[in-house]
Amino acid sequence: MISEFYINTCWYIGIASKTLALIGLALDMYGVYRLFHFEPEPLEKPNESIFNATIPGWSEEEKNQYRIKELLKKIDTVMSDTKALKTRSVLFKRIIIIGFFLQAMAIGLTYICT
């Protein structure tokens, strides 16, 4: 005859496995949603003053230096945005992996008492 302890333990393990599965599924859904909804900030239209640089008294070399400086600022902004997106995507990939392992644990717990 099966002991009452075994029956109660299997009942609690069943609840725990279903809870882990739901938490894992929720983490997976959240991670996938956030991972595929990343969009970089839209680039602003180029400032016309960068290309025209019509301040009186500027030589052609000064205009070119100004243009280069402004374009380098924009490149730095894009690079920092790219790094931020990459670190966020790594975070959400880890969330997806954690959710997967929780679901695997739930499957394992389900088969303990069957």
Coordinates of C-alpha atoms in Angstrom, one line a residue:
M1 CA 0.0 0.0 0.0
I2 CA 1.2 3.5 -0.8
S3 CA 2.0 5.6 2.2
E4 CA 0.2 8.8 2.8
F5 CA 3.6 10.6 2.9
Y6 CA 4.3 9.5 -0.7
I7 CA 0.8 10.7 -1.9
N8 CA 1.2 14.1 -0.2
T9 CA 4.7 14.5 -1.5
C10 CA 3.6 13.7 -5.1
W11 CA 0.7 16.2 -4.7
Y12 CA 3.1 19.0 -3.6
I13 CA 5.6 18.1 -6.3
G14 CA 2.8 18.3 -8.9
I15 CA 1.9 21.7 -7.7
A16 CA 5.5 22.8 -7.7
S17 CA 6.2 21.5 -11.2
K18 CA 3.2 23.3 -12.6
T19 CA 4.2 26.5 -10.9
L20 CA 7.7 26.2 -12.3
A21 CA 6.4 25.6 -15.7
L22 CA 4.1 28.6 -15.6
I23 CA 6.9 30.9 -14.3
G24 CA 9.3 29.5 -17.0
L25 CA 6.7 30.0 -19.7
A26 CA 6.1 33.6 -18.5
L27 CA 9.8 34.4 -18.5
D28 CA 10.2 32.9 -22.0
M29 CA 7.3 34.9 -23.4
Y30 CA 8.6 38.1 -21.7
G31 CA 12.1 37.6 -22.9
V32 CA 11.1 36.8 -26.5
Y33 CA 8.7 39.8 -26.6
R34 CA 11.4 42.2 -25.3
L35 CA 14.1 40.7 -27.5
F36 CA 12.2 41.2 -30.8
H37 CA 10.9 44.6 -29.9
F38 CA 14.2 46.3 -29.7
E39 CA 14.6 49.2 -32.0
P40 CA 17.4 51.8 -32.0
E41 CA 16.5 55.4 -31.6
P42 CA 15.7 56.9 -35.0
L43 CA 18.6 59.0 -36.3
E44 CA 17.8 62.7 -36.4
K45 CA 17.9 64.4 -39.8
P46 CA 21.3 65.8 -40.4
N47 CA 21.6 69.3 -39.2
E48 CA 22.0 71.5 -42.3
S49 CA 24.4 73.8 -40.4
I50 CA 26.9 70.9 -40.4
F51 CA 26.9 70.7 -44.2
N52 CA 26.5 74.4 -44.9
A53 CA 28.6 75.9 -42.1
T54 CA 28.1 79.5 -43.4
I55 CA 29.5 81.4 -40.5
P56 CA 31.3 84.4 -41.9
G57 CA 35.0 84.4 -41.7
W58 CA 35.5 80.7 -41.6
S59 CA 38.0 79.2 -43.9
E60 CA 37.3 76.0 -45.8
E61 CA 39.6 74.1 -43.4
E62 CA 37.6 75.3 -40.4
K63 CA 34.3 74.4 -42.0
N64 CA 35.6 70.9 -42.7
Q65 CA 36.9 70.5 -39.1
Y66 CA 33.5 71.5 -37.8
R67 CA 31.7 69.0 -40.1
I68 CA 34.1 66.3 -39.0
K69 CA 33.6 67.1 -35.3
E70 CA 29.8 67.0 -35.6
L71 CA 29.8 63.8 -37.6
L72 CA 32.1 62.1 -35.1
K73 CA 29.6 63.1 -32.3
K74 CA 26.8 61.4 -34.2
I75 CA 28.9 58.3 -34.8
D76 CA 29.7 58.1 -31.0
T77 CA 26.0 58.4 -30.3
V78 CA 25.1 55.5 -32.6
M79 CA 27.9 53.4 -31.2
S80 CA 26.8 53.9 -27.6
D81 CA 23.2 53.1 -28.6
T82 CA 24.4 49.9 -30.3
K83 CA 26.3 48.8 -27.2
A84 CA 23.3 49.5 -25.0
L85 CA 21.1 47.4 -27.3
K86 CA 23.6 44.6 -27.3
T87 CA 23.8 44.4 -23.5
R88 CA 20.0 44.5 -23.2
S89 CA 19.6 41.7 -25.7
V90 CA 22.1 39.6 -23.7
L91 CA 20.0 40.2 -20.6
F92 CA 16.8 39.0 -22.3
K93 CA 18.5 36.0 -23.8
R94 CA 19.5 35.0 -20.3
I95 CA 15.9 35.5 -19.1
I96 CA 14.8 33.1 -21.9
I97 CA 17.4 30.5 -20.9
I98 CA 16.3 30.7 -17.2
G99 CA 12.7 30.2 -18.3
F100 CA 13.7 27.2 -20.4
F101 CA 15.5 25.6 -17.4
L102 CA 12.5 26.2 -15.2
Q103 CA 10.3 24.4 -17.7
A104 CA 12.9 21.5 -17.9
M105 CA 12.8 21.2 -14.1
A106 CA 9.0 21.1 -14.2
I107 CA 9.1 18.3 -16.7
G108 CA 11.6 16.4 -14.5
L109 CA 9.5 16.9 -11.4
T110 CA 6.4 15.7 -13.2
Y111 CA 8.0 12.4 -14.0
I112 CA 9.2 11.7 -10.5
C113 CA 5.8 10.7 -9.3
T114 CA 4.5 9.0 -12.4

